[in-house]
CSV table of C-alpha atoms and ligand atoms in Angstrom, one decimal:
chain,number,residue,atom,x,y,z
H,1,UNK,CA,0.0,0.0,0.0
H,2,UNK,CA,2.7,2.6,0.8
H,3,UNK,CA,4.5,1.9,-2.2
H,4,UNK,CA,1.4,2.1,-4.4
H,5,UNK,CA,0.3,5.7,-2.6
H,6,UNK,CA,4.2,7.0,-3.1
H,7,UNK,CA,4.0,6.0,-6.9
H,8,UNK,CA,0.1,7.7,-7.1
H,9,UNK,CA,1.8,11.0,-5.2
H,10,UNK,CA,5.1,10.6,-7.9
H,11,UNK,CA,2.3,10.7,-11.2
H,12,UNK,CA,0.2,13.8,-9.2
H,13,UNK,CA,3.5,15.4,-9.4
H,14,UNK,CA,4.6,15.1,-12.8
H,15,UNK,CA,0.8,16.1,-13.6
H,16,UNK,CA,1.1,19.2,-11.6
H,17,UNK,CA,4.4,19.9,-13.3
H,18,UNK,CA,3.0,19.5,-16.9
H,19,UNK,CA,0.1,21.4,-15.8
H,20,UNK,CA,2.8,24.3,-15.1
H,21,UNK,CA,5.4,23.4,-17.7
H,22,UNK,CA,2.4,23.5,-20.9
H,23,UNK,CA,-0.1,26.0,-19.3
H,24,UNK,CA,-3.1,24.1,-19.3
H,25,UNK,CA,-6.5,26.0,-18.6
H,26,UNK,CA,-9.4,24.0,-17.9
H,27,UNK,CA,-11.3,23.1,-20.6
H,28,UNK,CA,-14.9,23.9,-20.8
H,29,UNK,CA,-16.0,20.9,-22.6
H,30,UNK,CA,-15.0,18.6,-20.0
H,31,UNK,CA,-18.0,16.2,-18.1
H,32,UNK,CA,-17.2,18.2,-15.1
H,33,UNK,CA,-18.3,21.4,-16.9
H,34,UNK,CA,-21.3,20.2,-18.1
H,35,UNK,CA,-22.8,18.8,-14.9
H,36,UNK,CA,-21.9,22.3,-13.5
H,37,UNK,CA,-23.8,23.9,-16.2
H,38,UNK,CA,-27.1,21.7,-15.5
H,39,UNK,CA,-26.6,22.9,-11.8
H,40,UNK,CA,-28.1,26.3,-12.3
H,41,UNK,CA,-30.8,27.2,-9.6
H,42,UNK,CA,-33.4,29.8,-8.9
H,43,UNK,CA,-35.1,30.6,-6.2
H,44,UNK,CA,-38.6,28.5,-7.2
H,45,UNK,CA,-39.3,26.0,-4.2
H,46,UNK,CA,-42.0,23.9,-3.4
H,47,UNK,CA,-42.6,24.2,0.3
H,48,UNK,CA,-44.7,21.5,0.8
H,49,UNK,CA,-42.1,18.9,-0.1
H,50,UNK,CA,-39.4,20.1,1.8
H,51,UNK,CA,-39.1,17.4,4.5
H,52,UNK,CA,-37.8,18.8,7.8
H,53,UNK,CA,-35.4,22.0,8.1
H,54,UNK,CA,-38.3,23.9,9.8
H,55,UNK,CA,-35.9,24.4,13.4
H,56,UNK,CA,-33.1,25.2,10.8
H,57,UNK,CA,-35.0,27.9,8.5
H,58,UNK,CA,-36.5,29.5,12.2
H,59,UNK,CA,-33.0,29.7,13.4
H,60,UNK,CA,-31.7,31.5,10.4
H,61,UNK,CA,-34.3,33.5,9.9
H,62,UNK,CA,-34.1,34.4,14.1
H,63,UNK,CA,-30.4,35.6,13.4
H,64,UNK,CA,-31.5,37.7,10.3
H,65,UNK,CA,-34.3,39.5,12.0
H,66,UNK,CA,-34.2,43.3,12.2
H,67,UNK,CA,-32.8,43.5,15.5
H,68,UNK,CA,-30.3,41.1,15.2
H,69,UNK,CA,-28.9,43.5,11.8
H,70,UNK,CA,-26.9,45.7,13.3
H,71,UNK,CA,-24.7,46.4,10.5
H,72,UNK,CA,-25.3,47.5,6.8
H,73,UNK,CA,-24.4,44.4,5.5
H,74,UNK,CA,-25.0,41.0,7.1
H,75,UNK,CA,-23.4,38.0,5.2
H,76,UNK,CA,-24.9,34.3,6.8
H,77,UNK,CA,-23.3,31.4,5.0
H,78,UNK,CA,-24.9,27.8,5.1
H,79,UNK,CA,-22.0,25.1,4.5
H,80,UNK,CA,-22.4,21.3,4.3
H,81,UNK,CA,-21.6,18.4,2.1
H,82,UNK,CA,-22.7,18.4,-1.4
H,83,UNK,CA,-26.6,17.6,-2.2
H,84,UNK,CA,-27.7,17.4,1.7
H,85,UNK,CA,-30.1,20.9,1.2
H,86,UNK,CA,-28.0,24.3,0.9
H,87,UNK,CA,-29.8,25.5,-1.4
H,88,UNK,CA,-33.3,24.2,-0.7
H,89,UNK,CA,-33.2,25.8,2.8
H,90,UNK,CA,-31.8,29.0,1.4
H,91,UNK,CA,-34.6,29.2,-0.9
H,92,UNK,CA,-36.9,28.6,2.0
H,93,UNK,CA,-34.9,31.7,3.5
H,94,UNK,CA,-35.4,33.8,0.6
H,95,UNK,CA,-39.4,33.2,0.1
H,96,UNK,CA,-40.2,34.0,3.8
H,97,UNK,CA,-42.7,36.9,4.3
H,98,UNK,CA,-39.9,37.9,6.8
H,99,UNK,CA,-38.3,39.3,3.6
H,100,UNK,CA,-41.3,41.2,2.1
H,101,UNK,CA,-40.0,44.7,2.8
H,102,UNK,CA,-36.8,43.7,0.7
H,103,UNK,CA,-35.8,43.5,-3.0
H,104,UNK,CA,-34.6,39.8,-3.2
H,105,UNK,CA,-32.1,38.9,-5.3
H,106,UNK,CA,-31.1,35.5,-6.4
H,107,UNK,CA,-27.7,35.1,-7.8
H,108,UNK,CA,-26.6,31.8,-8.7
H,109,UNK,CA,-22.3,31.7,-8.3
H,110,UNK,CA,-21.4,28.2,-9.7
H,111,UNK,CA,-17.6,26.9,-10.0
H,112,UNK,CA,-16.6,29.8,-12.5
H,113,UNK,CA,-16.4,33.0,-10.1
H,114,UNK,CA,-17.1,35.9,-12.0
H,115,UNK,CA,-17.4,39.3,-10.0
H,116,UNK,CA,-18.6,41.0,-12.5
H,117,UNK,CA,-21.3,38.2,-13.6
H,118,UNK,CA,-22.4,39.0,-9.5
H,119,UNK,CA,-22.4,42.8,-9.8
H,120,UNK,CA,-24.5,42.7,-13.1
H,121,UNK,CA,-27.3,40.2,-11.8
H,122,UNK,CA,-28.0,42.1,-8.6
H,123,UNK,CA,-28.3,44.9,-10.8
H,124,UNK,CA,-30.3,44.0,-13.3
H,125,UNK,CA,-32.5,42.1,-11.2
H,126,UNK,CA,-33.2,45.3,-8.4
H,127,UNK,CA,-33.6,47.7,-11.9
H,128,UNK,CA,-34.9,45.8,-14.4
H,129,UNK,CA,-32.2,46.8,-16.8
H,130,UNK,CA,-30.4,44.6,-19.0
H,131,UNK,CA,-27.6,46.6,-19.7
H,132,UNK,CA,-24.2,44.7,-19.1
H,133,UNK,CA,-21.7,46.8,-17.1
H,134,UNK,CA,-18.2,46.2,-18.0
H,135,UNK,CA,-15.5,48.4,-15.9
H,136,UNK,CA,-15.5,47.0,-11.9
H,137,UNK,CA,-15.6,50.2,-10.6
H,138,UNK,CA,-18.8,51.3,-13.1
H,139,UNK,CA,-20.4,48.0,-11.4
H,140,UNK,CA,-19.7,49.5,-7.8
H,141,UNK,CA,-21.0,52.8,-8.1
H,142,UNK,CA,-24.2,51.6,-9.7
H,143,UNK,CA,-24.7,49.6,-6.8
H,144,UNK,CA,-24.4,51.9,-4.5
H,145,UNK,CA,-26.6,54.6,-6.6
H,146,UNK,CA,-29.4,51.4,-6.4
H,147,UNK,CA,-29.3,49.9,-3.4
H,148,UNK,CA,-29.0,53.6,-1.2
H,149,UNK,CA,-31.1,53.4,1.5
H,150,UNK,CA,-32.6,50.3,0.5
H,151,UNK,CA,-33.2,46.5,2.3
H,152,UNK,CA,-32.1,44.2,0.4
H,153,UNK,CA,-31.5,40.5,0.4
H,154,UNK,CA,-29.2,38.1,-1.6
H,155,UNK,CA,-28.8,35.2,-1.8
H,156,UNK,CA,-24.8,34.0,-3.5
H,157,UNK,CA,-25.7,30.1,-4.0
H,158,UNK,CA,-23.4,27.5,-4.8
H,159,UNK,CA,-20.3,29.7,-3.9
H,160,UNK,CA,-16.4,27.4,-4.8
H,161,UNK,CA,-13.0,29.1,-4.3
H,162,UNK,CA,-11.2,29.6,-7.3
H,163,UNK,CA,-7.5,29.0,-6.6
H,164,UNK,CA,-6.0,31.7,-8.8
H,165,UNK,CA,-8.0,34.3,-7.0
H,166,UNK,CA,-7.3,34.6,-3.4
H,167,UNK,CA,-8.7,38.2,-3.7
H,168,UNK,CA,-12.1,36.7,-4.5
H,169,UNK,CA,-13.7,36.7,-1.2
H,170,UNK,CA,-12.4,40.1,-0.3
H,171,UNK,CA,-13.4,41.9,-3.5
H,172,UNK,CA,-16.8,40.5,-3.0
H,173,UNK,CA,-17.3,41.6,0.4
H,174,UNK,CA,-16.1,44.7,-1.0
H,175,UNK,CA,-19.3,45.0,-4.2
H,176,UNK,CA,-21.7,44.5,-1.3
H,177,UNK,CA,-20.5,47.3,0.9
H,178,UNK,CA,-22.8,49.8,-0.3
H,179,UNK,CA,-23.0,52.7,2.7
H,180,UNK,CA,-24.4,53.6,5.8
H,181,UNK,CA,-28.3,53.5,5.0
H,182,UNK,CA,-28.8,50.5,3.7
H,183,UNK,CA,-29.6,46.9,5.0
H,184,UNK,CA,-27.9,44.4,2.9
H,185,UNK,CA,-28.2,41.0,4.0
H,186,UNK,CA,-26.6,38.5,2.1
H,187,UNK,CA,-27.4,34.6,2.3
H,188,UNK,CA,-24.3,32.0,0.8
H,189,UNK,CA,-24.6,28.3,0.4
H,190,UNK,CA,-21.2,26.7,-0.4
H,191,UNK,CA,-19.9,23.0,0.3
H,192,UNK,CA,-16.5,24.9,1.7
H,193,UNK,CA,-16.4,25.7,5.6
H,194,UNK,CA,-13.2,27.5,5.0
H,195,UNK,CA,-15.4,29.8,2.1
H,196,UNK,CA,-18.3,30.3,5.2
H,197,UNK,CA,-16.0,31.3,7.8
H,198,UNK,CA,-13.7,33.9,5.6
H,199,UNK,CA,-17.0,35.5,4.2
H,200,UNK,CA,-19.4,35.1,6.8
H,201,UNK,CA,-20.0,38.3,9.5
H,202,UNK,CA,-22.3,36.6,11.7
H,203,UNK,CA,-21.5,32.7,12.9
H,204,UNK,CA,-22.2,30.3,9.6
H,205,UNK,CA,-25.2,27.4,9.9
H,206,UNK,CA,-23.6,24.1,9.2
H,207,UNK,CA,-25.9,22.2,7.6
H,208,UNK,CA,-26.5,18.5,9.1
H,209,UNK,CA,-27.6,15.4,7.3
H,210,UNK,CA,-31.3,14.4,7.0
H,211,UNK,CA,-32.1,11.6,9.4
H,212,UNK,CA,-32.9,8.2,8.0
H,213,UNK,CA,-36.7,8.7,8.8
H,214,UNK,CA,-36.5,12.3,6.6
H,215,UNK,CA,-34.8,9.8,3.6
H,216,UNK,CA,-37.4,7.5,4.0
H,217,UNK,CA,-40.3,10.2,3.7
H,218,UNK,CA,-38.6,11.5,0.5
H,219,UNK,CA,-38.2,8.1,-1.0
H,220,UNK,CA,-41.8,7.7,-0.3
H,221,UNK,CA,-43.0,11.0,-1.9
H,222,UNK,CA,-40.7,10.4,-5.3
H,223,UNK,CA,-41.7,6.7,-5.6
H,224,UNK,CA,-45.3,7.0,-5.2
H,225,UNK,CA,-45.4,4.8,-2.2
H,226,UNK,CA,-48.9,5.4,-1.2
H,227,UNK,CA,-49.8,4.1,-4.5
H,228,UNK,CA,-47.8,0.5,-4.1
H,229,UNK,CA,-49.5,-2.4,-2.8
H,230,UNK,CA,-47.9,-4.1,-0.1
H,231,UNK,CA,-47.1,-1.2,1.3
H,232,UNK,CA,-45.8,-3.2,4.9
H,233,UNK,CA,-43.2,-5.2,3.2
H,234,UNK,CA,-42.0,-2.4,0.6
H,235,UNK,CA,-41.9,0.0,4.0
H,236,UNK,CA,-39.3,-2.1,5.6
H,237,UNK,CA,-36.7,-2.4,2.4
H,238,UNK,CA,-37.6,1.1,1.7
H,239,UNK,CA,-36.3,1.7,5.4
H,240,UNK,CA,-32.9,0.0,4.8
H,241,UNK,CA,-32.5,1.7,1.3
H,242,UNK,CA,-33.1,4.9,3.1
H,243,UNK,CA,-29.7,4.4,5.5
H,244,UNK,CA,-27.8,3.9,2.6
H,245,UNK,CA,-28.6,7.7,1.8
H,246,UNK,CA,-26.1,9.4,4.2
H,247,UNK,CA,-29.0,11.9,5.1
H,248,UNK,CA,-28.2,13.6,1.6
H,249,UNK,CA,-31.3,14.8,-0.2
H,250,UNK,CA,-30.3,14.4,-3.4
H,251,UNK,CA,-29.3,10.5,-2.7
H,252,UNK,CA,-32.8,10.0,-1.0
H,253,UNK,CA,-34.3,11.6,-4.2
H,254,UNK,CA,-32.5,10.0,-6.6
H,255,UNK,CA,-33.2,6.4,-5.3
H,256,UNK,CA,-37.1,7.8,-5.1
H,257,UNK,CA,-37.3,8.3,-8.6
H,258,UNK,CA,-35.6,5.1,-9.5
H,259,UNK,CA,-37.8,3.3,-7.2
H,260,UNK,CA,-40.3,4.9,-8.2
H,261,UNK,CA,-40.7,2.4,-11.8
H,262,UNK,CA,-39.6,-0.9,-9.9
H,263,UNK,CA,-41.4,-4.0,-8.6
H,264,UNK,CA,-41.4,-5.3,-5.1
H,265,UNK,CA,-38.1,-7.7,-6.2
H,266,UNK,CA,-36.5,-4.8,-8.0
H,267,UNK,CA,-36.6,-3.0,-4.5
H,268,UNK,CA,-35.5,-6.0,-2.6
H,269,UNK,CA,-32.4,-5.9,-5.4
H,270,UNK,CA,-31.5,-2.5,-5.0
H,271,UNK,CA,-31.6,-2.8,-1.1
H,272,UNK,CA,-29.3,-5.9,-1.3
H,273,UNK,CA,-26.8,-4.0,-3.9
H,274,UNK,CA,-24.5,-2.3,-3.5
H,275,UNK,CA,-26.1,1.2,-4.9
H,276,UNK,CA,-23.4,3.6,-4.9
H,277,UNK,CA,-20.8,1.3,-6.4
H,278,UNK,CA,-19.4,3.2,-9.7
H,279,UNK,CA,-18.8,0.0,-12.0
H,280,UNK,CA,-22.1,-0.7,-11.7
H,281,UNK,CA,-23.1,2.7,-12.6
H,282,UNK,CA,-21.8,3.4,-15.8
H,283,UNK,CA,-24.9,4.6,-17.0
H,284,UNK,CA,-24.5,8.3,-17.1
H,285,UNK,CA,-28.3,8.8,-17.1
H,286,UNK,CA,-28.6,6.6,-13.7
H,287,UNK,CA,-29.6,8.6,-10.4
H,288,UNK,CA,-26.6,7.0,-8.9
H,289,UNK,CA,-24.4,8.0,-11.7
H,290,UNK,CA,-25.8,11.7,-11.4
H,291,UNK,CA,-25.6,11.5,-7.5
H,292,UNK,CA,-22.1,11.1,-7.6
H,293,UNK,CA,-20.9,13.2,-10.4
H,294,UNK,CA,-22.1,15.9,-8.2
H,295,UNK,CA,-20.4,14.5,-5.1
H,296,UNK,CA,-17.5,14.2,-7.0
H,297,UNK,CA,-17.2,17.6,-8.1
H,298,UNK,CA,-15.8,18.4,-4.6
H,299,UNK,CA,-13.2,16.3,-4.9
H,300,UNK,CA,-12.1,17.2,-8.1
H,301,UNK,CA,-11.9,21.0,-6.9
H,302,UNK,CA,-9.2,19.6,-4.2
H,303,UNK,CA,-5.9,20.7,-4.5
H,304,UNK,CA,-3.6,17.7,-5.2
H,305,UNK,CA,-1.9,17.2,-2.3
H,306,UNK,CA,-5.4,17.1,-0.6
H,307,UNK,CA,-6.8,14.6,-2.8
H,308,UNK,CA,-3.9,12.5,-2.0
H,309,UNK,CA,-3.9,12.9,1.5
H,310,UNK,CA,-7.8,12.1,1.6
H,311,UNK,CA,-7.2,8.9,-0.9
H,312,UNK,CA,-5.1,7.5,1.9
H,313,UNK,CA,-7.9,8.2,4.3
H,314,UNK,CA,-10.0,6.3,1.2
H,315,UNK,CA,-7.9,3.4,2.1
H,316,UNK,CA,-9.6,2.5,5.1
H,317,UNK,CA,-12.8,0.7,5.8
H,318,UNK,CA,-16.2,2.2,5.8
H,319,UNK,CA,-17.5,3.4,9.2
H,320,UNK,CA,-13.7,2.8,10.3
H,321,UNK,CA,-12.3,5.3,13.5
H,322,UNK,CA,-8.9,6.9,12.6
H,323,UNK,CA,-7.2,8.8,15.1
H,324,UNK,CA,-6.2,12.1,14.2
H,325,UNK,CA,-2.6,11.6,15.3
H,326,UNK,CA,-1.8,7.9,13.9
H,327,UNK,CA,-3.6,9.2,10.7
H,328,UNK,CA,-1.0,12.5,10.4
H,329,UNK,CA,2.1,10.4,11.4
H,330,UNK,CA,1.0,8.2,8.4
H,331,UNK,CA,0.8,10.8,6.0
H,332,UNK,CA,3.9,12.5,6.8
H,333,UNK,CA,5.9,8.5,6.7
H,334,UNK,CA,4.4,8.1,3.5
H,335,UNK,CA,5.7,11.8,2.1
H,336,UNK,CA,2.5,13.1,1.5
H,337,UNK,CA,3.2,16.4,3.2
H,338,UNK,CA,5.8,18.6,1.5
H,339,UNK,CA,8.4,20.0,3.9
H,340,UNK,CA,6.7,23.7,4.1
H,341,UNK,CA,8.7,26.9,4.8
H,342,UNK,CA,6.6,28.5,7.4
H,343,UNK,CA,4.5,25.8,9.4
H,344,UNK,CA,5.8,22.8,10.2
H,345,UNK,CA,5.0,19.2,9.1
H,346,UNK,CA,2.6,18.8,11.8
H,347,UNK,CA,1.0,22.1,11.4
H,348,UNK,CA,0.8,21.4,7.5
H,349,UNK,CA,-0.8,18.5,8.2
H,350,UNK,CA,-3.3,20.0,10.8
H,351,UNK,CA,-4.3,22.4,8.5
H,352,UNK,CA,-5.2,19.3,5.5
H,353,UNK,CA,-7.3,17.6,8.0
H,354,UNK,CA,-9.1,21.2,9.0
H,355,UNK,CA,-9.6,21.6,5.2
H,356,UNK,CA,-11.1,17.7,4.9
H,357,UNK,CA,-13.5,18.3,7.7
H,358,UNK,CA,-14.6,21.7,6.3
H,359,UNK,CA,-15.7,19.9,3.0
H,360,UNK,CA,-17.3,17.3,5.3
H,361,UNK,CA,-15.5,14.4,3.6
H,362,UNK,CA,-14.6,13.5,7.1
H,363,UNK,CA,-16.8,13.7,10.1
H,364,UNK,CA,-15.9,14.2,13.6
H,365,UNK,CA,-16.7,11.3,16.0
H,366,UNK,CA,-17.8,12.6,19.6
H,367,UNK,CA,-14.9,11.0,22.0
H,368,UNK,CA,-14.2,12.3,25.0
H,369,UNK,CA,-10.3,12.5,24.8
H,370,UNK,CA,-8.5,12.5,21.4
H,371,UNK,CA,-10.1,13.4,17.9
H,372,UNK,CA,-11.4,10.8,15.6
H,373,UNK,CA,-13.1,11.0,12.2
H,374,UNK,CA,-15.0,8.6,9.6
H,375,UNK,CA,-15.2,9.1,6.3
H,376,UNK,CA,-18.3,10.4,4.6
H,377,UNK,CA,-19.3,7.1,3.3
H,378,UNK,CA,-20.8,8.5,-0.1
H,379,UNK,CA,-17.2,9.8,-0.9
H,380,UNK,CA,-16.0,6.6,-0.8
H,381,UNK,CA,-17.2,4.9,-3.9
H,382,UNK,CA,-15.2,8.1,-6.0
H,383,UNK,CA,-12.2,5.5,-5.9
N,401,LIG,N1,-35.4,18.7,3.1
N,401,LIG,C1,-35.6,18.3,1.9
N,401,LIG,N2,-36.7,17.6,1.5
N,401,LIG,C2,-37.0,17.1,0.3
N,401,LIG,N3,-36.1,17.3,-0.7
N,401,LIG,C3,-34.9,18.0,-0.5
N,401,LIG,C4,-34.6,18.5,0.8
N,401,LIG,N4,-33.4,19.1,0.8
N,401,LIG,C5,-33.0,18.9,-0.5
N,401,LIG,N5,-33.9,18.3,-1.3
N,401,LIG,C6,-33.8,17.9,-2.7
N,401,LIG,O1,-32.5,17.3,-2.8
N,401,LIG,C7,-31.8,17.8,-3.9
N,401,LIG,C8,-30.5,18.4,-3.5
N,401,LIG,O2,-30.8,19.6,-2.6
N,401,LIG,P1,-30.0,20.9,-2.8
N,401,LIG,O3,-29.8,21.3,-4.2
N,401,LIG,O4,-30.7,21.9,-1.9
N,401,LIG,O5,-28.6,20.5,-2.1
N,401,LIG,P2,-27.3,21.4,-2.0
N,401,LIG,O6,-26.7,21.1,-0.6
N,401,LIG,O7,-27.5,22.8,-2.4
N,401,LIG,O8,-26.3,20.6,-3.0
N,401,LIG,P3,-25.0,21.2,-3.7
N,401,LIG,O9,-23.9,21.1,-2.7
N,401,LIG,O10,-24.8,20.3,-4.9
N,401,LIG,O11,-25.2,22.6,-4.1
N,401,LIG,C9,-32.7,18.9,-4.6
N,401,LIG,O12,-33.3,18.3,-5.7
N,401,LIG,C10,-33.8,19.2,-3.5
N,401,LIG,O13,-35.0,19.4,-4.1
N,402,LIG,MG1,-26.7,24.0,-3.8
């Protein structure tokens, strides 16, 4: 195993180097590309089947009430793995009647971050005007000549880091700040806890899995349980296809509407499969297949060196404890972590676990004395 990982890290190097050495940009034809294309949102939601996130919406729309925005601009991230509900709770957010005194806004970010994409949809959407601004500084002041005085509300969904930009965050901030007189209150879903924290000016909601029994009642409503017969038997595979969900939404959703076709021994099959497994999923058109294309664009925005580092953790079984020290004294053995200039090995190493944990690939386990992880489990079937 070591040898295999030191020859995997060897081959990310000489990538990386190419990458350098022949300029590559990323192309915009790859399959990556086009599933971020097809993830365009809007603020349209259905209320009615949104299953739970009642407590969460009341506590963000608690810390966004009027006495709570002290400042002229508010920015409230919501972070959490990839397809579990960011954006389905932020458009719950964004419809309340909390918000009917506000111009709303509804920007959607994607992968490619584009300032001036940003400025221009908040201001065509709060004028009506389809005029494209091109100069940054033409986009700033007609902001601020709009939004003076004004309450407004935005909400930046499906927010990435783009690597080459480390002013991003800072310039954004910068757009928003508009001038004393006006409430600005700004809503960000992004699958990065390191994007929530640098952006966020009130504490960030971390979004948590559905339970099993939420799953379940979204299985139910996309396979048309009620309409099944045998509804007692189907319940109880139904149940045990629902745990293989993760509480992610999109999971429980996908399996619904693939369920939703299938007789009684199709859903004993898919409970006794292994559903996530990639082989068996090379249909491109399969939920599973379209599940994990999405969970996979997380990992592909990694760093390599991170991706590395979390295909050791990969290595492991699923549900399987790792220690936080053994893990790090592994990595650095193996060579994973480059000897840095300013932290140390250690530090280095700290700081790629922080980063794996902010992306939710691995989960904290409560225990009392030293700290332990597992591995998302949906992750685990990228490999
Ligand atoms: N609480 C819920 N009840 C029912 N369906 C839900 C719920 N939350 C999310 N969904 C459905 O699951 C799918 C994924 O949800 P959503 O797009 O909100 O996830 P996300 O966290 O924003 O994902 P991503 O990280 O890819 O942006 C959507 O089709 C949505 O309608
Ligand atoms: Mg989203």
């Amino acid at each position: 195993m070591a040898n295999k990982m030191k020859t995997m890290r060897r081959k990310l190097e000489e990538i990386t180097r190419q990458h350098k050495d022949f300029s590559f940009t990323p192309s915009s034809t790859t399959n990556d590309e086009q599933v971020t294309d097809t993830r365009e949102t809007s603020s349209a939601v259905e209320e009615a089947l949104v299953v739970g996130r009642t407590g969460e919406k009341q506590k963000i729309l608690a810390s966004l009430s009027s006495e709570n925005l002290t400042r002229e601009i508010t920015i409230l991230p919501i972070y959490g793995f990839g397809g579990i509900g960011k954006t389905t709770l932020a458009k719950l957010v964004f419809g309340d009647a909390q918000f009917n005194d506000y111009s709303r806004v509804w920007v959607y970010v994607s992968q490619v971050f584009d300032l001036k994409k940003i400025g221009n949809s908040i201001i065509s959407q709060v004028s009506n005007g389809d005029s494209y601004i091109i100069q940054n500084q033409m986009i700033n002041k007609r902001l601020q000549e709009l939004l003076a005085g004004r309450k407004i509300l935005v909400v930046l969904d499906d927010m990435w880091r783009d690597r080459d930009n480390e002013r991003q965050l800072e310039d954004l901030r910068a757009m928003l700040r508009v001038g004393e007189g006006s409430k600005v209150v700004v809503v960000v879903t992004t699958r990065d806890e390191a994007i929530a924290k640098e952006l966020c000016t009130i504490e960030p909601h971390k979004l948590a899995p559905l339970t099993d029994d939420m799953c379940w009642t979204i299985i139910k409503q996309k396979s048309a349980f009620e309409s099944k017969d045998c509804k007692e038997q189907l319940e109880h595979i139904g149940r045990c296809i629902s745990m293989r969900c993760g509480g992610v939404a999109l999971a429980a959703q996908s399996l619904g509407y693939m369920l939703r076709s299938m007789t009684f021994d199709e859903w004993k099959s898919v409970r006794d499969s292994d559903i996530w497994n990639v082989s068996a999923t090379r249909d491109a058109r399969s939920p599973q297949h379209k599940v994990l294309a999405s969970l996979r664009l997380s990992y592909n925005s990694m760093p390599p060196y991170l991706k590395l580092c979390f295909g050791y953790c990969a290595t492991f079984p699923k549900g399987y404890n790792i220690a936080k020290g053994g893990l790090i004294h592994q990595w650095i053995s193996l060579g994973f972590i480059e000897p840095p200039s300013i932290l140390s090995t250690w530090q280095l190493s700290e700081n790629y676990v922080r980063q794996l944990l902010g992306l939710s690939f691995l989960q904290v386990l409560k225990s009392p004395s030293v700290s332990r992880y597992t591995i998302q489990a949906l992750t685990l079937f990228f490999f």
